[in-house]
JSON list of C-alpha atoms in Angstrom, two decimals:
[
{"chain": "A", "resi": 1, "resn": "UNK", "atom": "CA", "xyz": [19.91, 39.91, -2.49]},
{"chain": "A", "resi": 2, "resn": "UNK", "atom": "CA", "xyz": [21.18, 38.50, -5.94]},
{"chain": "A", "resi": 3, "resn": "UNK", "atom": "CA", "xyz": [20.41, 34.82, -4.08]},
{"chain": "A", "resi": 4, "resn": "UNK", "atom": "CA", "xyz": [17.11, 35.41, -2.62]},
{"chain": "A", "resi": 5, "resn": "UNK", "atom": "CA", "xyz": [15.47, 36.87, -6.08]},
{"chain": "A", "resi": 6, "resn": "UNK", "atom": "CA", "xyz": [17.57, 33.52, -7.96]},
{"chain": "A", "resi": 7, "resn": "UNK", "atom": "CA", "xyz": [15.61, 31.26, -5.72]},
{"chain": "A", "resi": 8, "resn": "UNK", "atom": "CA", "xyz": [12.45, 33.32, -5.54]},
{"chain": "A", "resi": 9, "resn": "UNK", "atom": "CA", "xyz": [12.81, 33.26, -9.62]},
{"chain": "A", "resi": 10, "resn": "UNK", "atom": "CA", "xyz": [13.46, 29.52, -9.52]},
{"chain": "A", "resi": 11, "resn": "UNK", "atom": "CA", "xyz": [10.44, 29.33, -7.58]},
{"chain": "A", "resi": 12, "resn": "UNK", "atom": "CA", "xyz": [7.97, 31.36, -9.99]},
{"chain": "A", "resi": 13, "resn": "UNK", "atom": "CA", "xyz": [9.14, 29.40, -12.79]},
{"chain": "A", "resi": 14, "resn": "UNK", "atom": "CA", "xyz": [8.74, 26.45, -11.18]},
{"chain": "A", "resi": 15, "resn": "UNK", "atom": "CA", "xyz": [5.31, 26.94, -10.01]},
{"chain": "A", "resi": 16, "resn": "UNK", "atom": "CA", "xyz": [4.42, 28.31, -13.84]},
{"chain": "A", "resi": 17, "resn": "UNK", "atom": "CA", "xyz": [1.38, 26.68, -15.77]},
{"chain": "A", "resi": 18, "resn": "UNK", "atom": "CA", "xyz": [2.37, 24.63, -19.26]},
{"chain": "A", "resi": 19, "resn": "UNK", "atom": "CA", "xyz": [2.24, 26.95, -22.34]},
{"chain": "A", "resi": 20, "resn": "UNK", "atom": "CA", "xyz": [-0.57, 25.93, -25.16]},
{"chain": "A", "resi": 21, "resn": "UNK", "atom": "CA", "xyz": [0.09, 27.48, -28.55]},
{"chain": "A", "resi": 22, "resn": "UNK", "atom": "CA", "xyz": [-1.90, 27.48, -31.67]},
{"chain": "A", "resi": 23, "resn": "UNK", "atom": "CA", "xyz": [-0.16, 27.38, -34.99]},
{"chain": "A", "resi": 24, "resn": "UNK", "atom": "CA", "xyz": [-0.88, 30.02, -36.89]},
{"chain": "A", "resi": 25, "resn": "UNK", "atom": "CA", "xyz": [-1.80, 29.42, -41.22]},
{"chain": "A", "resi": 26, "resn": "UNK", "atom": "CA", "xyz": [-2.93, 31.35, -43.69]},
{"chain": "A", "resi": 27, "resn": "UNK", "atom": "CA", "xyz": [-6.11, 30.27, -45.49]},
{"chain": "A", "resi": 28, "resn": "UNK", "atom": "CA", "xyz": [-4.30, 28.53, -48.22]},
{"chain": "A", "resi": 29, "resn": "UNK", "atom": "CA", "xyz": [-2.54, 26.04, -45.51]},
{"chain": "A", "resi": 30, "resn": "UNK", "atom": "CA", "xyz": [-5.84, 25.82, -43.61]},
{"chain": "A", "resi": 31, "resn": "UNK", "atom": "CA", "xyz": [-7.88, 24.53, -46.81]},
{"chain": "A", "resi": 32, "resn": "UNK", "atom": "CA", "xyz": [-5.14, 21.98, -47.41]},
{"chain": "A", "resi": 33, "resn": "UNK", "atom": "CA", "xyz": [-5.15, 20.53, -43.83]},
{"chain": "A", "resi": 34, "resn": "UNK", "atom": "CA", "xyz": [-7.11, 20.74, -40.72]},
{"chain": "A", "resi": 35, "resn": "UNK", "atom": "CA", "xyz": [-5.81, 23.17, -38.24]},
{"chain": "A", "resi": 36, "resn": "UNK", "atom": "CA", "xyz": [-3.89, 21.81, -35.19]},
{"chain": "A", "resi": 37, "resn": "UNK", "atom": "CA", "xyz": [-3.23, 22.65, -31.64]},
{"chain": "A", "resi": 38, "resn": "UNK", "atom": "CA", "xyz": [0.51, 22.19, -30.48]},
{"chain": "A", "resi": 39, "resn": "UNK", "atom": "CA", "xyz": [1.20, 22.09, -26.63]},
{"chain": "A", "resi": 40, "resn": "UNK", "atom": "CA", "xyz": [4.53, 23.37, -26.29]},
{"chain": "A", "resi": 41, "resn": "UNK", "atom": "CA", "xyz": [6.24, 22.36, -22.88]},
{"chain": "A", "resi": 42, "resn": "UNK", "atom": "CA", "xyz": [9.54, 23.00, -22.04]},
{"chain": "A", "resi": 43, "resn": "UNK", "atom": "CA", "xyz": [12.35, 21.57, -20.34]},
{"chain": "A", "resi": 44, "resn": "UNK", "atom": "CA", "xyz": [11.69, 22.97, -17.67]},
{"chain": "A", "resi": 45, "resn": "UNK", "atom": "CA", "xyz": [7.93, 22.11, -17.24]},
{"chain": "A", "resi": 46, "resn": "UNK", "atom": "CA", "xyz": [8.70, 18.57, -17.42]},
{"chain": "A", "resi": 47, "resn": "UNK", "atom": "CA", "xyz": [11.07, 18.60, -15.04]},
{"chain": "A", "resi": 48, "resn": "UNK", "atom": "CA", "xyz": [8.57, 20.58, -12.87]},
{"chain": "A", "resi": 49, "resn": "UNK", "atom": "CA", "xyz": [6.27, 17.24, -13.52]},
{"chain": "A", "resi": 50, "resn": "UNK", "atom": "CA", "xyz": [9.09, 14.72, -12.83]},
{"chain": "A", "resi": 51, "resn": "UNK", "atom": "CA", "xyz": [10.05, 16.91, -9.61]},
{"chain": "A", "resi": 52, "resn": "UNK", "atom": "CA", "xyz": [6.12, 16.53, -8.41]},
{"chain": "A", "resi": 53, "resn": "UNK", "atom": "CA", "xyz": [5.57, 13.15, -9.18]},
{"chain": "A", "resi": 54, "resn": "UNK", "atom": "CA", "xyz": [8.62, 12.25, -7.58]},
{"chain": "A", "resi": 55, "resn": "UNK", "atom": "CA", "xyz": [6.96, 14.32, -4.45]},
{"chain": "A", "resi": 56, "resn": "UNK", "atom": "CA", "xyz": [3.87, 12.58, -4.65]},
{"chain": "A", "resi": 57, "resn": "UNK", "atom": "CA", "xyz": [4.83, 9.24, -5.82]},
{"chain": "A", "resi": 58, "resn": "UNK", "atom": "CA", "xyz": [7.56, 8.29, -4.11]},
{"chain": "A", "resi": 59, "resn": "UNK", "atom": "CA", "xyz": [8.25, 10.02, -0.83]},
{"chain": "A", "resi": 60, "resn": "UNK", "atom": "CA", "xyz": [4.04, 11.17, 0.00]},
{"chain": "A", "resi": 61, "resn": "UNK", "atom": "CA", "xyz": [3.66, 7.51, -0.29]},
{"chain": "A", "resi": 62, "resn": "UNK", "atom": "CA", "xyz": [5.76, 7.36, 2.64]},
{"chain": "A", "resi": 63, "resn": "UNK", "atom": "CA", "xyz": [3.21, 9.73, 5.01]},
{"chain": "A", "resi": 64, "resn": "UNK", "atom": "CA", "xyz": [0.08, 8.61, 6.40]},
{"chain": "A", "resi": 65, "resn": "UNK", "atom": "CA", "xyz": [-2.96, 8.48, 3.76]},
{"chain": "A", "resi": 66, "resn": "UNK", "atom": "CA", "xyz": [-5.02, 11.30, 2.66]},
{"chain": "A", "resi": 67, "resn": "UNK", "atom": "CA", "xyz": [-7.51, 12.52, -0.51]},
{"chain": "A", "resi": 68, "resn": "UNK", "atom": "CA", "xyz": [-4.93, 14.39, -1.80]},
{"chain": "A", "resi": 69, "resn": "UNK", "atom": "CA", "xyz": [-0.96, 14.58, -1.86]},
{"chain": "A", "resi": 70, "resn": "UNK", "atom": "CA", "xyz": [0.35, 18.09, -2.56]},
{"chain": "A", "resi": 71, "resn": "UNK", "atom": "CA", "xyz": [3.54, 18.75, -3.63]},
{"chain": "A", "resi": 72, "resn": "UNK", "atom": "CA", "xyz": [5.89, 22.13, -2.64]},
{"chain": "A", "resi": 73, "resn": "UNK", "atom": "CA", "xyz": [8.92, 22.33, -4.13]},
{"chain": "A", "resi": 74, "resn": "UNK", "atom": "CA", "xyz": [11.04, 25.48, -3.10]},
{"chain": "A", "resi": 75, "resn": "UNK", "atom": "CA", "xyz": [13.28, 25.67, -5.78]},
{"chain": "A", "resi": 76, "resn": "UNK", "atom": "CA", "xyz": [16.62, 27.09, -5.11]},
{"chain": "A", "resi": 77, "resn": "UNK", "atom": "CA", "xyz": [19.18, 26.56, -7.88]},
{"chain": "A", "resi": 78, "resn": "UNK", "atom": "CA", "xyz": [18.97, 24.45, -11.21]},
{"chain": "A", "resi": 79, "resn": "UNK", "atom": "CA", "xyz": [21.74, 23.15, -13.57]},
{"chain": "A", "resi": 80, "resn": "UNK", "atom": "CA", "xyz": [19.54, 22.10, -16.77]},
{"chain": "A", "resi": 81, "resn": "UNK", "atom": "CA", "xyz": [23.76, 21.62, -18.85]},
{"chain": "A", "resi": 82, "resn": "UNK", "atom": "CA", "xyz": [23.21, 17.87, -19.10]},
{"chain": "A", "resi": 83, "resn": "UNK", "atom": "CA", "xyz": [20.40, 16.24, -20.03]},
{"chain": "A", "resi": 84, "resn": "UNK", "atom": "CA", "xyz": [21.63, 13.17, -19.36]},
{"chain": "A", "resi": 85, "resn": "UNK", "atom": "CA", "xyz": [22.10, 14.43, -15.77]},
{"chain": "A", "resi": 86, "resn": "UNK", "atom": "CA", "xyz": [20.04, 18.01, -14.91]},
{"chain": "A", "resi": 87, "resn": "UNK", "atom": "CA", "xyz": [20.37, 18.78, -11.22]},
{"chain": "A", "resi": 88, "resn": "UNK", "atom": "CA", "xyz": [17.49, 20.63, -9.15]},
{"chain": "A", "resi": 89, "resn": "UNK", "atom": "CA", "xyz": [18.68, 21.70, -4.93]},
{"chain": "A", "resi": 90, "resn": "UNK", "atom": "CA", "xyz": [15.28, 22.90, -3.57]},
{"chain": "A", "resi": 91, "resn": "UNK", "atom": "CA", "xyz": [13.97, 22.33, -0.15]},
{"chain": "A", "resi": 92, "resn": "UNK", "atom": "CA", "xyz": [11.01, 19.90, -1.34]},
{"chain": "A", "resi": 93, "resn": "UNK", "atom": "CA", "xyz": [7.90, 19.89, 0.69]},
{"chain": "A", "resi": 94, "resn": "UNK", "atom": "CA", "xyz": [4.97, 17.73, 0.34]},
{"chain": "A", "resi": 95, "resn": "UNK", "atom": "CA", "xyz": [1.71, 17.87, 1.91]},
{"chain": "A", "resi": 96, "resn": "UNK", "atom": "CA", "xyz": [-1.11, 15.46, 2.59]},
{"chain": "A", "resi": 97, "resn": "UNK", "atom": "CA", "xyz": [-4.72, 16.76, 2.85]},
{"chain": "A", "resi": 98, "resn": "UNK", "atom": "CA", "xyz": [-8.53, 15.82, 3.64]},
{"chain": "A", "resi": 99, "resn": "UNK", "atom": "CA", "xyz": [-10.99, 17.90, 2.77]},
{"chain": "A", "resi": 100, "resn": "UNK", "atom": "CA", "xyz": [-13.55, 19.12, 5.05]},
{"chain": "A", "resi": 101, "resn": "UNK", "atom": "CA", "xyz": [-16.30, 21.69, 3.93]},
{"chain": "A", "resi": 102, "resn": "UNK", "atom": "CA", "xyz": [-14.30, 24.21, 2.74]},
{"chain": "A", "resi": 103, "resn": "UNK", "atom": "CA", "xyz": [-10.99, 23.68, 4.12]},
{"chain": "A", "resi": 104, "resn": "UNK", "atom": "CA", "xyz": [-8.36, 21.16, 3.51]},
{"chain": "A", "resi": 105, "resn": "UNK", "atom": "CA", "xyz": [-7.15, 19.51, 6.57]},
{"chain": "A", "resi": 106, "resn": "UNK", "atom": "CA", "xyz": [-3.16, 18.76, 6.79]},
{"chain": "A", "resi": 107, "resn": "UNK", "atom": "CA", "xyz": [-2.94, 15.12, 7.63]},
{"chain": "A", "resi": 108, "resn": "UNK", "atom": "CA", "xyz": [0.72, 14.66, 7.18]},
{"chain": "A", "resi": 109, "resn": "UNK", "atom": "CA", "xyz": [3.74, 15.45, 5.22]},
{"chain": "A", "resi": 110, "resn": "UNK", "atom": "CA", "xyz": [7.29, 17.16, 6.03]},
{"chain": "A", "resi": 111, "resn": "UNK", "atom": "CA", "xyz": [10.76, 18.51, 4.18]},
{"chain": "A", "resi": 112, "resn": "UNK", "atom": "CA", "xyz": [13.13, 16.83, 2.51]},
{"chain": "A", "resi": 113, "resn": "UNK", "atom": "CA", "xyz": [15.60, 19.30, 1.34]},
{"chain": "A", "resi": 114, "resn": "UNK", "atom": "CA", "xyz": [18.64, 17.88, -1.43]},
{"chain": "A", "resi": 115, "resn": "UNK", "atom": "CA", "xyz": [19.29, 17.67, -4.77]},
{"chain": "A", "resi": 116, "resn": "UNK", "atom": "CA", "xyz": [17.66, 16.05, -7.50]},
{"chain": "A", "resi": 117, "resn": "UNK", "atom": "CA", "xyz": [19.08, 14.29, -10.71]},
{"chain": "A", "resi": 118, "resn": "UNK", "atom": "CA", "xyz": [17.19, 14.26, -13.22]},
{"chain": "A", "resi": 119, "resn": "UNK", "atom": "CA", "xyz": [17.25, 12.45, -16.83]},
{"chain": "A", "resi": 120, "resn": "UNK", "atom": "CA", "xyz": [15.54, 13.22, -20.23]},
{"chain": "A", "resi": 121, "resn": "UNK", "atom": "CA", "xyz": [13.36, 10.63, -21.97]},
{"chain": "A", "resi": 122, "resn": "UNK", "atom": "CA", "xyz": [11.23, 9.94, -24.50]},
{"chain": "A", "resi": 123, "resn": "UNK", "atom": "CA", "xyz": [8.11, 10.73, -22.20]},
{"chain": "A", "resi": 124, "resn": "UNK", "atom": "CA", "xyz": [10.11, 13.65, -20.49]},
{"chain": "A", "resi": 125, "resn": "UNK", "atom": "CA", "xyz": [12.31, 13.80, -17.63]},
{"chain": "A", "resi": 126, "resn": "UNK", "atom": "CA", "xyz": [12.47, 11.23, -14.36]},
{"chain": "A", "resi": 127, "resn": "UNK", "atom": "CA", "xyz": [14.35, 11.13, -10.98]},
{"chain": "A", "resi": 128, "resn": "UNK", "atom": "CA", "xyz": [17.44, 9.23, -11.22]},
{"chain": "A", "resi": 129, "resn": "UNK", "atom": "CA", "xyz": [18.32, 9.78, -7.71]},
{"chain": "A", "resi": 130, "resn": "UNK", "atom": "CA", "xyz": [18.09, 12.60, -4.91]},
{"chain": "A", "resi": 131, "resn": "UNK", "atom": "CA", "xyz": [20.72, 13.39, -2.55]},
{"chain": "A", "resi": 132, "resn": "UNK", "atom": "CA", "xyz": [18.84, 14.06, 0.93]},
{"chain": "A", "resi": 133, "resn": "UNK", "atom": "CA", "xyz": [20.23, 16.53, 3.73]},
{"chain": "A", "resi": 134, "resn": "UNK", "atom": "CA", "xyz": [20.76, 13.70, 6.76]},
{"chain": "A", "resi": 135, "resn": "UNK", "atom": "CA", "xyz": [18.37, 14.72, 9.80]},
{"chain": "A", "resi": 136, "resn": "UNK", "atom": "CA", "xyz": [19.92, 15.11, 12.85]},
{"chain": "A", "resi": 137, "resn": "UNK", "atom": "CA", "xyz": [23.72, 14.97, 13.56]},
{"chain": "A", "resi": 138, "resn": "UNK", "atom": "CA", "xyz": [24.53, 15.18, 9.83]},
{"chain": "A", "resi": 139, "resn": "UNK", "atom": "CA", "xyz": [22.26, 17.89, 9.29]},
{"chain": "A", "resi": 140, "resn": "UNK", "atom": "CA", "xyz": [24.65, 20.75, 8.69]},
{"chain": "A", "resi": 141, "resn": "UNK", "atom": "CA", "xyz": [27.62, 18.96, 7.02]},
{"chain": "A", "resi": 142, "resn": "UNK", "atom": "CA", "xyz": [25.46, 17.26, 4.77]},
{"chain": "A", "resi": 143, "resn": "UNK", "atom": "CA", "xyz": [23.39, 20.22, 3.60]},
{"chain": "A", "resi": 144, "resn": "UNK", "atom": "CA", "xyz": [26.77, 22.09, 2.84]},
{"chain": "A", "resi": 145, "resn": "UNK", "atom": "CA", "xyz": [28.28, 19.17, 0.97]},
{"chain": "A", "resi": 146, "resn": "UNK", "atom": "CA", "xyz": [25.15, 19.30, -1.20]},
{"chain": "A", "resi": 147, "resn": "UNK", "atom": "CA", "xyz": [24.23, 22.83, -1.56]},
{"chain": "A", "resi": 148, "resn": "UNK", "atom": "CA", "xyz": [27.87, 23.35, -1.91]},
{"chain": "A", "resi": 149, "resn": "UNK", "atom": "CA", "xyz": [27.74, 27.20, -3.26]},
{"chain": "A", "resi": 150, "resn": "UNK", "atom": "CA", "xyz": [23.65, 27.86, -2.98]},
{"chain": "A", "resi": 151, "resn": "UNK", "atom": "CA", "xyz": [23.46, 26.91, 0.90]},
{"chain": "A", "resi": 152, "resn": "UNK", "atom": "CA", "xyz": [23.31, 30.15, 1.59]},
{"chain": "A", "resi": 153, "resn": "UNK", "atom": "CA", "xyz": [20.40, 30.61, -0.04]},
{"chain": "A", "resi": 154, "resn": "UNK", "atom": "CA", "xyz": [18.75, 26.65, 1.00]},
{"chain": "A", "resi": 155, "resn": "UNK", "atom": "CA", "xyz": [19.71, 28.59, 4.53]},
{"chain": "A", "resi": 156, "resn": "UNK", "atom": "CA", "xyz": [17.27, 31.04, 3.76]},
{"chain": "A", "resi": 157, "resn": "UNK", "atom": "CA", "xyz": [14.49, 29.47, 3.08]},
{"chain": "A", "resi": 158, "resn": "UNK", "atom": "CA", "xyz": [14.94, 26.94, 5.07]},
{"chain": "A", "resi": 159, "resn": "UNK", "atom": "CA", "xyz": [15.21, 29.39, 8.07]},
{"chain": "A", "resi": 160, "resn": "UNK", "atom": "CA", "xyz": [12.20, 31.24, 7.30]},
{"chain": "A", "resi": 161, "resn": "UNK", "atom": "CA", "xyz": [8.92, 29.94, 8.29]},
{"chain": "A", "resi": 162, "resn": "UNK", "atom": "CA", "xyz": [6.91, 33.11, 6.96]},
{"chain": "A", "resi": 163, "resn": "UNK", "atom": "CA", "xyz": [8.30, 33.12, 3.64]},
{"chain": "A", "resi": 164, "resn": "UNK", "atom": "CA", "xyz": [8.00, 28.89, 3.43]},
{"chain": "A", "resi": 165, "resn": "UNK", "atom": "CA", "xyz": [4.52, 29.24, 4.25]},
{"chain": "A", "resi": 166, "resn": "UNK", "atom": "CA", "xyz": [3.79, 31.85, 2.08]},
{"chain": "A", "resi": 167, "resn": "UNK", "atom": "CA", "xyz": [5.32, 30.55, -0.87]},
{"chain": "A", "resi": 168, "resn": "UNK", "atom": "CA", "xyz": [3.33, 26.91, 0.60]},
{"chain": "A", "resi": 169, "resn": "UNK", "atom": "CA", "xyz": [0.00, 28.44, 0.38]},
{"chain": "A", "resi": 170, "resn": "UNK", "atom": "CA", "xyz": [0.42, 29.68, -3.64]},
{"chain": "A", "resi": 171, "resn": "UNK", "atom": "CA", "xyz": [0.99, 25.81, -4.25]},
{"chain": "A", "resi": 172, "resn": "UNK", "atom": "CA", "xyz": [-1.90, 24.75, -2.07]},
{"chain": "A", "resi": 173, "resn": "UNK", "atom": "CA", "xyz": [-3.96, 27.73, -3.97]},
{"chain": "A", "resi": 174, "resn": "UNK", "atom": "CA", "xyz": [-2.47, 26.64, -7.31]},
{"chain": "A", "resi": 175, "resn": "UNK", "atom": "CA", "xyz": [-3.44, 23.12, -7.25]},
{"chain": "A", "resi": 176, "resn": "UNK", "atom": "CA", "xyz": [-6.76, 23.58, -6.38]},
{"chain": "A", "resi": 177, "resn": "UNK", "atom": "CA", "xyz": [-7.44, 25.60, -9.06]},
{"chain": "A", "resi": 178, "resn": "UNK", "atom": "CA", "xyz": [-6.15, 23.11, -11.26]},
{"chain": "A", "resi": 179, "resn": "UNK", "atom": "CA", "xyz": [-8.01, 20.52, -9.86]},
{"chain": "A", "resi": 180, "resn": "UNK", "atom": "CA", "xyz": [-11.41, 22.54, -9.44]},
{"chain": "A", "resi": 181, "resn": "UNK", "atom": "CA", "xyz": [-11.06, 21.79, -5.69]},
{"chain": "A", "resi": 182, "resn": "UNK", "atom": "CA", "xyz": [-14.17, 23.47, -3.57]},
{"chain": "A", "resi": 183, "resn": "UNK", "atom": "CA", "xyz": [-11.81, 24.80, -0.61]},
{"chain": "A", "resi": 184, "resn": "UNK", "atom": "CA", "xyz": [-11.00, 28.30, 0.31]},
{"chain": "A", "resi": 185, "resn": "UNK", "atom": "CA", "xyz": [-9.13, 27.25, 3.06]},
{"chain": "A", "resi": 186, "resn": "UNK", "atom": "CA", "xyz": [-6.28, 25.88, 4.52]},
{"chain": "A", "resi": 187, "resn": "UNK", "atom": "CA", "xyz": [-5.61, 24.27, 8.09]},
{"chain": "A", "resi": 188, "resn": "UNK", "atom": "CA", "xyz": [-2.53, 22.53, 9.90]},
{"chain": "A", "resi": 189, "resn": "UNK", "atom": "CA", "xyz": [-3.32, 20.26, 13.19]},
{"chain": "A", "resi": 190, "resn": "UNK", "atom": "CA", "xyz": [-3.21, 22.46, 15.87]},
{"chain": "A", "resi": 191, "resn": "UNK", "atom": "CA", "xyz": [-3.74, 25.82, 14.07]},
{"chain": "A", "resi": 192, "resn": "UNK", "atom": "CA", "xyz": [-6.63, 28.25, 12.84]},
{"chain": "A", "resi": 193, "resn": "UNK", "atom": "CA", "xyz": [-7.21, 27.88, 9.26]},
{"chain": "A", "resi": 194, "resn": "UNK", "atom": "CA", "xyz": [-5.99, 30.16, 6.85]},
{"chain": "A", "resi": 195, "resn": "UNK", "atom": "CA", "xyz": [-7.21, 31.90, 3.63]},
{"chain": "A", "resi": 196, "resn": "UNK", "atom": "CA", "xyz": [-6.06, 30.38, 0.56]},
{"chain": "A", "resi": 197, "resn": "UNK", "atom": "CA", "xyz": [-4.52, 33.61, -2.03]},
{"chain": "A", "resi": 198, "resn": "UNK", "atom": "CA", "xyz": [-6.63, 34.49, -4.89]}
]
């Protein structure tokens, strides 16, 4: 239980939205200089943005062509210690869609579950290299090896299709309202479409 609400926490604050503060000054400060508008955004925000451009970037590249590449990442355990070296294990979904009245149509995408090392810089954080769960053959020893103590809860996720696609769809829904996108819907090859949540 303790592992499914870490990763379902992971998750929530992975999917959260940047946090925009105003400073606040008395009238005295406010005479003297023009009021400002500070975006605050914290560590783990940007790693959020390096973790989805990474997604998009790098491996969507690899999938056939579409309007618009959508990133998933299931986050499942972070280790934000080193700076130099903060490490993300999610199973990390990405999703390429066309849009078609109001639906978006899956064209392509897939999993790649690992782990992710990240690095601070001056413009944030960026991918230094991800450790990838081997299909196939390797597929269990590898995932073990890098899960190491939080496979158990990869396993969980990963196992559960209802849950994946749930957690999928607040992503899809997510990014279009960032992006203004006029969809309601949803739809994979092969299946009915689906409701996008509120």
């Amino acid at each position: 239980m303790k592992k499914t609400t870490l990763w379902m926490l992971a998750a929530i604050l992975f999917c959260g939205v940047s946090m925009v503060s105003c400073g606040n000054k008395n009238a005295k400060e406010e005479a003297k200089e023009p009021t400002q508008v500070e975006q605050v955004v914290s560590d783990a925000e940007l790693c959020k943005a390096a973790v989805n451009d990474y997604l998009v970037n790098v491996i969507g590249k690899n999938y056939a062509e579409a309007e618009y590449c959508i990133p998933s990442p299931f986050v499942i355990s972070t280790n934000e210690g080193n700076k130099d070296d903060v490490l993300i294990w999610g199973d990390f979904w990405v999703f390429n869609y066309d849009i078609s009245g109001d639906t978006l149509k899956t064209v392509s995408g897939g999993s790649h579950p690992g782990l992710m090392h990240l690095k601070k810089t001056d413009n944030g954080f960026e991918v230094t290299n991800f450790e990838v769960v081997e299909d196939g053959e390797g597929n269990l020893e590898s995932a073990k090896r890098i899960f190491g103590d939080n496979y158990d809860a990869f396993w969980e996720v990963n196992s559960n299709q209802e849950k994946r696609e749930d957690i999928r769809l607040h992503f899809i829904a997510d990014y279009v309202k960032e992006h203004n996108l006029p969809v309601k819907m949803v739809q994979d090859y092969g299946w009915p479409a689906v409701a996008l949540p509120e």
